Short mmCIF file of C-alpha atoms in Angstrom, two decimals:
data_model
loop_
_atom_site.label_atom_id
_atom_site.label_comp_id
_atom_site.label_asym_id
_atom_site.label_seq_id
_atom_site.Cartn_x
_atom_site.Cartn_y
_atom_site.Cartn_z
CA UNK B 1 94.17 113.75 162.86
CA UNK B 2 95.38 110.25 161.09
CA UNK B 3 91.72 109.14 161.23
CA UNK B 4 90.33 112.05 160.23
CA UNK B 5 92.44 112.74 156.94
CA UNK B 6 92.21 109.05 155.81
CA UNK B 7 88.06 109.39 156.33
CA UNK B 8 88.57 112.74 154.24
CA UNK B 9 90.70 111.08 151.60
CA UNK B 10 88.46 107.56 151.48
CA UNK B 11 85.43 110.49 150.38
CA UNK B 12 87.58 112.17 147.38
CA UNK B 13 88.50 111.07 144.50
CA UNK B 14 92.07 110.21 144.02
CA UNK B 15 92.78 113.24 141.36
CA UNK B 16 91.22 115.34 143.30
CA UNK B 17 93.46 114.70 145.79
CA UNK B 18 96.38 115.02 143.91
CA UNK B 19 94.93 118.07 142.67
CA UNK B 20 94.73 119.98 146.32
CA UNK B 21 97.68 118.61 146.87
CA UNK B 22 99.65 120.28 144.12
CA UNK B 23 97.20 123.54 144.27
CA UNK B 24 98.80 123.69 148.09
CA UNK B 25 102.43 123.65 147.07
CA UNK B 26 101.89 126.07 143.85
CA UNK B 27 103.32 123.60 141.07
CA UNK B 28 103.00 123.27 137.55
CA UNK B 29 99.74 121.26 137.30
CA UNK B 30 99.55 119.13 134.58
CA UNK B 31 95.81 118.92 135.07
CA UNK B 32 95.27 122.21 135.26
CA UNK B 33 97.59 123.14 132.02
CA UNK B 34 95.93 120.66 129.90
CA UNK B 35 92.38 121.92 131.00
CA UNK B 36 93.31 125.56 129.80
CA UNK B 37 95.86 125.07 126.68
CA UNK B 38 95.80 121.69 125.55
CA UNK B 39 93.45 122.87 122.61
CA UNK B 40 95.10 125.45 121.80
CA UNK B 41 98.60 123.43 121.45
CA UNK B 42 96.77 120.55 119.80
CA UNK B 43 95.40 123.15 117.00
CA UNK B 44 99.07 124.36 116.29
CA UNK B 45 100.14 120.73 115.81
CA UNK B 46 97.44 120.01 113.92
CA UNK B 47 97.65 122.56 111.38
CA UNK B 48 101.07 122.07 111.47
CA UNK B 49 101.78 118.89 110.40
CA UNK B 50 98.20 118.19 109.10
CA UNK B 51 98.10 114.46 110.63
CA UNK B 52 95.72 113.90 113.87
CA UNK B 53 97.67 110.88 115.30
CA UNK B 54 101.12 112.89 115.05
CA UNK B 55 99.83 115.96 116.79
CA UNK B 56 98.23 113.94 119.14
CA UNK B 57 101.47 112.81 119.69
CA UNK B 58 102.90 115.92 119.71
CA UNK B 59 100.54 117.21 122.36
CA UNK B 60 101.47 114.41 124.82
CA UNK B 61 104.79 114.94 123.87
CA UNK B 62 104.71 118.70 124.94
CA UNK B 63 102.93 117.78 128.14
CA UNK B 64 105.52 115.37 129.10
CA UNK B 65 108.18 117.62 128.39
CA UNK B 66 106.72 120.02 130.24
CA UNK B 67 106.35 117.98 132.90
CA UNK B 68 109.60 116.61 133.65
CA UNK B 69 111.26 120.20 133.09
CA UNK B 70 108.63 121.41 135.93
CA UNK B 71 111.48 122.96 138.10
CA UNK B 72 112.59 124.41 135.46
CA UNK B 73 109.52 127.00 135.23
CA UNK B 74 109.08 129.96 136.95
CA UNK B 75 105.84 132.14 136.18
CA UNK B 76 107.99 135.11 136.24
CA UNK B 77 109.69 134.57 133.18
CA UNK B 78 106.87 133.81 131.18
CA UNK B 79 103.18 132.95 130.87
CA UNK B 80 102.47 129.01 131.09
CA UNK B 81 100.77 129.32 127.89
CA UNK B 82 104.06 130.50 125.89
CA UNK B 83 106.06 128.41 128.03
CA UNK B 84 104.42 125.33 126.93
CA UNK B 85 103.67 126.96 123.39
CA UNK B 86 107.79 127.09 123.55
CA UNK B 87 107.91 123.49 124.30
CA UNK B 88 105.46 122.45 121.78
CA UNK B 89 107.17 124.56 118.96
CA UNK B 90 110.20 122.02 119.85
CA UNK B 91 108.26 119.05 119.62
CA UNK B 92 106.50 119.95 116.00
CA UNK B 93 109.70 121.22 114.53
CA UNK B 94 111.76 118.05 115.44
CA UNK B 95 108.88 115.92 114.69
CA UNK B 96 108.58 117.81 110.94
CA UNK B 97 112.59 117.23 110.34
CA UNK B 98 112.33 113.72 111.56
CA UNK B 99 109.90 113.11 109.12
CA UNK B 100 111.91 114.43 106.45
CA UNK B 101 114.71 112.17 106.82
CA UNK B 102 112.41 109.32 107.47
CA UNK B 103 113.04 107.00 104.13
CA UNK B 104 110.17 106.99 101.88
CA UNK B 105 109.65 104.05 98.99
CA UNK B 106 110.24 104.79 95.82
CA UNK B 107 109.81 102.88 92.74
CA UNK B 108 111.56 105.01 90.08
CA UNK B 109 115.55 104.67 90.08
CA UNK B 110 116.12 107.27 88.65
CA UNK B 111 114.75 109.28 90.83
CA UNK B 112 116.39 112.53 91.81
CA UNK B 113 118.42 112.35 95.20
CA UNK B 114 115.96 113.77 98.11
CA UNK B 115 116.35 117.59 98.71
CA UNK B 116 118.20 117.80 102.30
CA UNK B 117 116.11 117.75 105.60
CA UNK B 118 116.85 120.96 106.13
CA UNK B 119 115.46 122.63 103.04
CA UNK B 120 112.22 120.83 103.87
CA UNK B 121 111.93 122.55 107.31
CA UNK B 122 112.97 125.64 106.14
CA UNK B 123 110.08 125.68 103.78
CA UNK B 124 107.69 124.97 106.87
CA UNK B 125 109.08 126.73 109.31
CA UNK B 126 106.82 130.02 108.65
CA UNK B 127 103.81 127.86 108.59
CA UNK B 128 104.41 126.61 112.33
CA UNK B 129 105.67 130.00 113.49
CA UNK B 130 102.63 131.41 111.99
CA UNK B 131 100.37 128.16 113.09
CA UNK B 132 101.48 128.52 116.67
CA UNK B 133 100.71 132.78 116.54
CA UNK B 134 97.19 131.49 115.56
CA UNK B 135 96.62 129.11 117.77
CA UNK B 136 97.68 131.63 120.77
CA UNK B 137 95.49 134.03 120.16
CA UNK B 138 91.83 134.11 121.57
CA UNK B 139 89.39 132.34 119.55
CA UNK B 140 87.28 135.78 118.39
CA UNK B 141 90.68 137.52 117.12
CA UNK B 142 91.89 133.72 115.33
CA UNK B 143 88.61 133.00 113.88
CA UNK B 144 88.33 136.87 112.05
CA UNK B 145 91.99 136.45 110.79
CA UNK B 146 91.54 133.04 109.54
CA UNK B 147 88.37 133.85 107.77
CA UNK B 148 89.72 137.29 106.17
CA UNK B 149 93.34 136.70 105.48
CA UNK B 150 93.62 132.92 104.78
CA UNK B 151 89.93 132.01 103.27
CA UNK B 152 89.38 135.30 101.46
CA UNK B 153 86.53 136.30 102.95
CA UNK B 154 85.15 139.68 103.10
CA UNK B 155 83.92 142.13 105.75
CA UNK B 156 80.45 141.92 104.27
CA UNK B 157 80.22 138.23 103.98
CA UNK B 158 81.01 137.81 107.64
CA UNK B 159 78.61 140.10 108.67
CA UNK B 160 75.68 138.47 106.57
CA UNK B 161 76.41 134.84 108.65
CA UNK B 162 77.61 136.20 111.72
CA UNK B 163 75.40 139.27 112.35
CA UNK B 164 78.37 140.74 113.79
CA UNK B 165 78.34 144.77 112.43
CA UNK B 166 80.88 145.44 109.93
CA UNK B 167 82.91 147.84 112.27
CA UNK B 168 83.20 145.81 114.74
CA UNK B 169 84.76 142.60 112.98
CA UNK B 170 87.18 145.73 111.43
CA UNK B 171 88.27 146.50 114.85
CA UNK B 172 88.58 143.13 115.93
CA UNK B 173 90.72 142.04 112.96
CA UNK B 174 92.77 145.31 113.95
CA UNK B 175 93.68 144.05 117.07
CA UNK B 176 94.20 140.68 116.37
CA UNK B 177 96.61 141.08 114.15
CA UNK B 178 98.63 143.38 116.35
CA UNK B 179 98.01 140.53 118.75
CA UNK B 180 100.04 138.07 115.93
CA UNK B 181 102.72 140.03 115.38
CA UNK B 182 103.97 140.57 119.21
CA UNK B 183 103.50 136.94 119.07
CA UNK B 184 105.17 135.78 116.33
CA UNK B 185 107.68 138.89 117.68
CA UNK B 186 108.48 136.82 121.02
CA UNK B 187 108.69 133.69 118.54
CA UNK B 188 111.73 135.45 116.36
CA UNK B 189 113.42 136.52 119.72
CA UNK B 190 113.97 132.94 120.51
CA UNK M 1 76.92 157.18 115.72
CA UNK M 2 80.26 159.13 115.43
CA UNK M 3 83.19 156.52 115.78
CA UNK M 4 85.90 157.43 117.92
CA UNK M 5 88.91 158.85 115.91
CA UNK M 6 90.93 156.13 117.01
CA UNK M 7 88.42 153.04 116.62
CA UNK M 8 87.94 154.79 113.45
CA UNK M 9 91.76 154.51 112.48
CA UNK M 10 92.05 150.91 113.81
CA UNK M 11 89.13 150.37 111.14
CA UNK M 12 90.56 151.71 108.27
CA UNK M 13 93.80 149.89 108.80
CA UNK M 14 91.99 146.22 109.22
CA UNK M 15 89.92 147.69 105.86
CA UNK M 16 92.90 148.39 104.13
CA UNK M 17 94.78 145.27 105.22
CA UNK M 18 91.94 143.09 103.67
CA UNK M 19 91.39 145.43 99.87
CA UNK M 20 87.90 146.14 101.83
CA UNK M 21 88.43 150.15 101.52
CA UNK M 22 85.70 151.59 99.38
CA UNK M 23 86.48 154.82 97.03
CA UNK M 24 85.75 157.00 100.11
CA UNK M 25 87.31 155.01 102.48
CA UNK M 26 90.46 154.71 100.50
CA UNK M 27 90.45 158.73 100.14
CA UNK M 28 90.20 159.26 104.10
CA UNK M 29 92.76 156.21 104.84
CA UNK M 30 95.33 158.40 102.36
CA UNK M 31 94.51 161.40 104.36
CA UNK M 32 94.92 159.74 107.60
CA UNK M 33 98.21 158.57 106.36
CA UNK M 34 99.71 161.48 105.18
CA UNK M 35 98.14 163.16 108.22
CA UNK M 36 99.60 160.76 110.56
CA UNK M 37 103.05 158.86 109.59
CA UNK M 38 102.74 156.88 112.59
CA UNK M 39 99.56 155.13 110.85
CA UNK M 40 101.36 154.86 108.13
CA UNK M 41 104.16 152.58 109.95
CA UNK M 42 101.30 150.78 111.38
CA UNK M 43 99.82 149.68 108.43
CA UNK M 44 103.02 148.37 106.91
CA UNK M 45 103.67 146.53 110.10
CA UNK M 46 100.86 144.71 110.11
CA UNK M 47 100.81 144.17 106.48
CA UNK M 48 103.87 142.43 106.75
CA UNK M 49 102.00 139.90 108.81
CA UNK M 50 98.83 139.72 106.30
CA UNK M 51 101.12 138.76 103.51
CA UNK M 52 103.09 136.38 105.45
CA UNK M 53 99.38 134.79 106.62
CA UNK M 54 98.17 135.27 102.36
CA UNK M 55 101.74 133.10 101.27
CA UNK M 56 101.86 130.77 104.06
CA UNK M 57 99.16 128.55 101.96
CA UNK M 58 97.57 127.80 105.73
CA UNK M 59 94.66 126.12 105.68
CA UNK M 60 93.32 126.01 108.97
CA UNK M 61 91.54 123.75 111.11
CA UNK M 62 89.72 124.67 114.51
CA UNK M 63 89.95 120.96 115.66
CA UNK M 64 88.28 119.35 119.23
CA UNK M 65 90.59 117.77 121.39
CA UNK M 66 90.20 113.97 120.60
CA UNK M 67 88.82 111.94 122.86
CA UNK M 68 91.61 109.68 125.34
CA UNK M 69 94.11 112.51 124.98
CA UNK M 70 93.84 113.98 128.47
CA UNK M 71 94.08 110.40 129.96
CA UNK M 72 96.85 109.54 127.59
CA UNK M 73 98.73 112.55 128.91
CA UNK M 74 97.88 112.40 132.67
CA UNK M 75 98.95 108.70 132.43
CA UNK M 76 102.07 109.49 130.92
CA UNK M 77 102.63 112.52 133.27
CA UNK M 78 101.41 110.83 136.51
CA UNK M 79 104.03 109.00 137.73
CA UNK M 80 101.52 107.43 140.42
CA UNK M 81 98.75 105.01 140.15
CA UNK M 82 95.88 107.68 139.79
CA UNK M 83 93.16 105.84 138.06
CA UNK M 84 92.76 108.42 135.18
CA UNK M 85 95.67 106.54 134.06
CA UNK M 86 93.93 104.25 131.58
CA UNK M 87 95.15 105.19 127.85
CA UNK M 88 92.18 103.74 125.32
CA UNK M 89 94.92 103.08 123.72
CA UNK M 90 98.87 102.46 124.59
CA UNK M 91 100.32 105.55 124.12
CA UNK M 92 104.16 105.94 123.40
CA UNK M 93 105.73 109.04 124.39
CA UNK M 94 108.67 108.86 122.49
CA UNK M 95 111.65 111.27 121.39
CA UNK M 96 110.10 113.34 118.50
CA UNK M 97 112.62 112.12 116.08
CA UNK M 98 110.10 108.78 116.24
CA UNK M 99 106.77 110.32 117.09
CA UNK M 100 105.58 109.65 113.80
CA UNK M 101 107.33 106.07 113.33
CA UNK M 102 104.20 104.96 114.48
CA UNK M 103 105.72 101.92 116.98
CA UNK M 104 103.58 98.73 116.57
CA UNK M 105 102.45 98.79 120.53
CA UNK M 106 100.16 101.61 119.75
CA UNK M 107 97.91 100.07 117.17
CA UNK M 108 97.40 96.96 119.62
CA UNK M 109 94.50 98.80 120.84
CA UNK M 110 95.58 97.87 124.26
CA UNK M 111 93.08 98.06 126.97
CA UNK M 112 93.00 97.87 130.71
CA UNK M 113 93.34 94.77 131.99
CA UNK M 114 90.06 93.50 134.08
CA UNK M 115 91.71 91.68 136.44
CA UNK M 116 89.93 93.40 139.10
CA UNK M 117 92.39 92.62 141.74
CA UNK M 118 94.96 95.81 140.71
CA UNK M 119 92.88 98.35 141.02
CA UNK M 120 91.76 98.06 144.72
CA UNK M 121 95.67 97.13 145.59
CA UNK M 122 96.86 100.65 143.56
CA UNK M 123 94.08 102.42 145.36
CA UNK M 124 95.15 101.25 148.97
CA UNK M 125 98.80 102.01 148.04
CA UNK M 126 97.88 105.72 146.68
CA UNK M 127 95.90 106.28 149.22
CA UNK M 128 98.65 105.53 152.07
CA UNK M 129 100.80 107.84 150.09
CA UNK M 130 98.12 110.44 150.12
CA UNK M 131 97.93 110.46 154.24
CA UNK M 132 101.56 110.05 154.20
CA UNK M 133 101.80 113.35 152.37
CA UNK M 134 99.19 115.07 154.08
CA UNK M 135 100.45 114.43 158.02
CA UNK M 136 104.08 115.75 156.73
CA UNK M 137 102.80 118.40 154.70
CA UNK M 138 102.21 120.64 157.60
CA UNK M 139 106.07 119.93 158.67
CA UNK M 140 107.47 121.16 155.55
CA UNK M 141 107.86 124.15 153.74
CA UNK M 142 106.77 124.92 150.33
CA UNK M 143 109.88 123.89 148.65
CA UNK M 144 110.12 120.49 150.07
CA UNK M 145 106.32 119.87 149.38
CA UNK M 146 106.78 120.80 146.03
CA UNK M 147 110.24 118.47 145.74
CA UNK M 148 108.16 115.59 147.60
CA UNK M 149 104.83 115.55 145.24
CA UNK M 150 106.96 116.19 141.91
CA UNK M 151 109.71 113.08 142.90
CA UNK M 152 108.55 110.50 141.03
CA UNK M 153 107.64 107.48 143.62
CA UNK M 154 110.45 105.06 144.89
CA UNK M 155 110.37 101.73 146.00
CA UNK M 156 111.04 98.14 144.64
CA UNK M 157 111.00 96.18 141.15
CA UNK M 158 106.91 96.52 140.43
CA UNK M 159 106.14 99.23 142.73
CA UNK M 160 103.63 101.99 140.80
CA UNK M 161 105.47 104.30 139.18
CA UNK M 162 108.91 104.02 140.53
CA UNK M 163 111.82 103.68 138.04
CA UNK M 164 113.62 100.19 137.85
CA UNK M 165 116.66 100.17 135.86
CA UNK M 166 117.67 97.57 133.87
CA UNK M 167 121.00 96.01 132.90
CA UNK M 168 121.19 94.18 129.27
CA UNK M 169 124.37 90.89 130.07
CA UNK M 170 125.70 91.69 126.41
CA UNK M 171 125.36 94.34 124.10
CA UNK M 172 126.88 94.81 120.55
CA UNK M 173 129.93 96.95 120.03
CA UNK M 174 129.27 100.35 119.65
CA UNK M 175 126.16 100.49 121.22
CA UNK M 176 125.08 101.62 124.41
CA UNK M 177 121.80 101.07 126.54
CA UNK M 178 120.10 102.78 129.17
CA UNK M 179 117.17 101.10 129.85
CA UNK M 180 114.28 101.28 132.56
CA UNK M 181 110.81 99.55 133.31
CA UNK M 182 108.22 101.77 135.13
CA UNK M 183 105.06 99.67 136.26
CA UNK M 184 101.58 101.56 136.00
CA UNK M 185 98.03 100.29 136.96
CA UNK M 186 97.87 99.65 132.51
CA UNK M 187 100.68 97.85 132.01
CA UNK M 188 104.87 98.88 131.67
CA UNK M 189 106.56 101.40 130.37
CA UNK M 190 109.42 101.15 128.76
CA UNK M 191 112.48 103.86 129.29
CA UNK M 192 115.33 103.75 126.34
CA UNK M 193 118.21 105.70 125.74
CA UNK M 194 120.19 103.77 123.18
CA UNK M 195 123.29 104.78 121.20
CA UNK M 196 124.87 103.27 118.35
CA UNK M 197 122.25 101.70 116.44
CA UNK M 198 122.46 101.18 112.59
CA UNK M 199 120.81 104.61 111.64
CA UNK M 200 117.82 103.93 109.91
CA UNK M 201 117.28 100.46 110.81
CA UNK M 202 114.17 99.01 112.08
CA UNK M 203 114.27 97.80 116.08
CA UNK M 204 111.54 96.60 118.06
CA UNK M 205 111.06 96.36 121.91
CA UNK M 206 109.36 93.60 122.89
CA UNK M 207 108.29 92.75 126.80
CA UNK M 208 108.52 88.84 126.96
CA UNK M 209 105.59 87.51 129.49
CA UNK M 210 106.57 84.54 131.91
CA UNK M 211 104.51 82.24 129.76
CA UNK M 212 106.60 83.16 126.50
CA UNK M 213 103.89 85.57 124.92
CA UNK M 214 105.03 88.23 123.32
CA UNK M 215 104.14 91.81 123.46
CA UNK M 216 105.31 94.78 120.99
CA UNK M 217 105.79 98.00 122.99
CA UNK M 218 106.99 99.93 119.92
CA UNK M 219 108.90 100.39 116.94
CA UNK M 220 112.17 102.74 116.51
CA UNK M 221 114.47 103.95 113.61
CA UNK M 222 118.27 103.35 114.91
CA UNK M 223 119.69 107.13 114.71
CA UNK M 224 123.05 108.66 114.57
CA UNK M 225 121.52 110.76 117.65
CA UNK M 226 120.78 109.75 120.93
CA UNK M 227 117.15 107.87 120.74
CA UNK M 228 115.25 108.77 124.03
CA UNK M 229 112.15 107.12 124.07
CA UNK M 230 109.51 106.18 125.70
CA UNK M 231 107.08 103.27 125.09
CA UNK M 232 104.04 101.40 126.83
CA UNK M 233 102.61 97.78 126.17
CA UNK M 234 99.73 96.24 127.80
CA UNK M 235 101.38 93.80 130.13
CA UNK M 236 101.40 94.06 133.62
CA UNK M 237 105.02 94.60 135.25
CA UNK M 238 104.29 91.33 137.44
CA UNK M 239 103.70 89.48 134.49
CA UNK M 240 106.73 90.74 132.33
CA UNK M 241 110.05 87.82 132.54
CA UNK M 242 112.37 89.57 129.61
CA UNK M 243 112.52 93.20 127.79
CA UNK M 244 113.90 92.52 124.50
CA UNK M 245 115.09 94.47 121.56
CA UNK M 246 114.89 93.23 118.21
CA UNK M 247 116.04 93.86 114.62
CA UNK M 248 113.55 93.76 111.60
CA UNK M 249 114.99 90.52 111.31
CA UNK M 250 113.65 89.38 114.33
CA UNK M 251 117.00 88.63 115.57
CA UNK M 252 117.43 90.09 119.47
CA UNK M 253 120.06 92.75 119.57
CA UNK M 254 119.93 92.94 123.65
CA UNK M 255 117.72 90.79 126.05
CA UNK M 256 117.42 91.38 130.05
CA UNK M 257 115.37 89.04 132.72
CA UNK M 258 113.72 90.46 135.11
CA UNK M 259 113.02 90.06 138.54
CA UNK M 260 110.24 88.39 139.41
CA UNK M 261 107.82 90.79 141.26
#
């Protein structure tokens, strides 16, 4: 059997075998998690602290988090996706307060003394909740609300560039926003 | 074609959401209302959520991954030798409270090195602990599989991806240091949990090679928290003689040799 496996082994690729290996024992795969939400969490971080190499940061950040809290998960409890959407949430939010008390020059003395940390989160804090309801939902239901609700497009408009029949992109609105608010529902249970 | 009554209610609510109701519209959604209190309480539900979305001044972006990132977070996740584990550039998982601190390791542009020799060695050695974890894997069950392939690996100063702590002779009072070196196939992590530095001070760690060079593994503000962090440079752990931490005066606050590997 030795001779066999290690002939098997010398024909796959390394990640792969890691890959069947933790596909066998039903664990959190990193891999696999990245492949299916790692757009998704990158999207929230962008849009919530509007700077690529910080929610690039943020993303590995949430991965590694997730990672070493791996026993820690159990599917039961929770979807993967608002598991690591949990995680990620974390990682924004202390990333956000740590840049508010990061020391920034100024040139005037007279300047007024810096509005607490706090204040500064509180003031963001609806954009990430909402950010990360957007960025869970499927792309269809994000893209409608995005282009209705935040860009002030209409019905009509969408239909001329999309095609897409007036009724429909009604009902899909409909239930993407119900979609957002059970979201950002499970978000203010936390 | 006749909508169905409730398609035709979920429309009139997503209408009325966006001020899209025409005269006639707006006439039946009133009716439907008063008809139907429970569309009512819908609509105001959902409202609630349009004019949290209209105030939030969002302006979103439907972004691409960038490239690097999955090999920047399978290399910091790995905790093996895999050869995805190449970061284009050295990444630095660190505590959020310095994600944005940007630490001067990660704008070395650090690449792999090409010293062609590692790669076959880190092969060989994954590979033996592949076949080691395949002939056991029919001895175990699930939960001891799972415990083996999630343990990070163990071994030796320098082995892949095990966890070598390090002791600092002298440290200033006040402070505390809990420090580790992990070796990888694209250079050495750094592990820090450090206590008592001047909050908002500048400190830089700083892997010293056995020929004196010099390389930056990242920046971090001294906190009044607990800094966790974790940070990369491109120096192989063979090659590494001293981990160092600095002030922005360049003075070192803690030093530690190494063994050699």
């Amino acid at each position: 059997m030795g001779e066999r496996v290690e002939a098997t082994l010398r024909t796959m690729s390394e990640e792969r075998v890691v890959g069947l290996f933790r596909q066998s024992a039903g664990v959190f795969d990193v891999h696999q998690a990245f492949a299916e939400h790692a757009r998704a969490i990158y999207g929230f971080a962008l849009n919530s602290t509007r700077d690529s190499t910080i929610a690039e940061d943020c993303v590995q950040e949430t991965f590694v988090r997730a990672w070493r809290a791996r026993d820690r998960y159990h599917s039961e409890r929770g979807s993967e996706r608002t598991w690591l959407f949990a995680i990620a949430r974390n990682v924004v939010i202390d990333e956000i307060k740590a840049r508010a008390r990061r020391p920034t020059p100024t040139t005037n003395e007279l300047m007024e003394v810096d509005a607490p940390a706090v204040a500064v989160v509180e003031t963001v804090d609806d954009r990430i909740v909402l950010s990360g309801g957007l960025a869970r939902l499927s792309p269809e239901h994000r893209d409608i609300i995005v282009a209705v609700h935040l860009n002030g497009m209409t019905y009509q408009q969408l239909h001329e560039t999309s095609g897409v029949p007036v009724g429909t992109l009604r009902t899909r609105m409909y239930y993407g926003l119900k979609a957002l608010r059970e979201i950002l529902g499970e978000e203010e249970e936390k | 074609m006749t909508e169905e009554p409730m398609s035709r209610r979920d429309r009139l609510i997503a209408a009325a959401l966006a001020g899209d109701l025409s005269g006639e519209e707006q006439r039946e959604f009133d009716l439907a209302c008063a008809a139907d209190p429970g569309m009512l309480t819908e609509y105001r539900a959902l409202q609630e959520v349009s004019d949290r979305l209209a105030q939030s001044g969002l302006d979103w972006e439907e972004p691409d991954l960038p490239p690097g990132l999955a090999s920047r977070v399978f290399a910091a996740t790995s905790g093996d030798s895999t050869d995805h584990a190449v970061p284009t550039r050295p990444s630095t998982t660190a505590d959020p409270q310095l994600i944005g601190s940007r630490p001067a390791g990660r704008r070395l542009g650090g690449t792999r090195p090409t010293n062609g020799r590692r790669a076959p060695r880190s092969r060989v050695a994954f590979l033996g602990l592949a076949a080691a974890g395949l002939l056991i894997l029919g001895g175990l069950g699930g939960s001891a599989v799972s415990a083996l392939l999630q343990a990070p690996p163990e071994g030796p100063p320098g082995a892949l991806g095990a966890v070598e702590e390090v002791t600092f002779p002298t440290i200033p009072d006040g402070t505390s240091f809990d420090a580790a070196l992990v070796a990888h196939t694209w250079g050495t992590e750094t592990v820090l949990e450090v206590d008592g530095l001047a909050e908002g001070e500048i400190f830089e760690v700083i892997l010293v090679s056995e020929d004196g060079t010099e390389l930056t593994s990242g920046t971090f503000f001294g906190a009044e928290q607990t800094i966790t962090c974790r940070m990369n440079a491109a120096l192989m752990r063979e090659d590494v003689s001293q981990l160092q931490i600095r002030d922005a005066s360049g003075s070192v606050v803690v030093s530690s040799s190494v063994p050699d590997v």
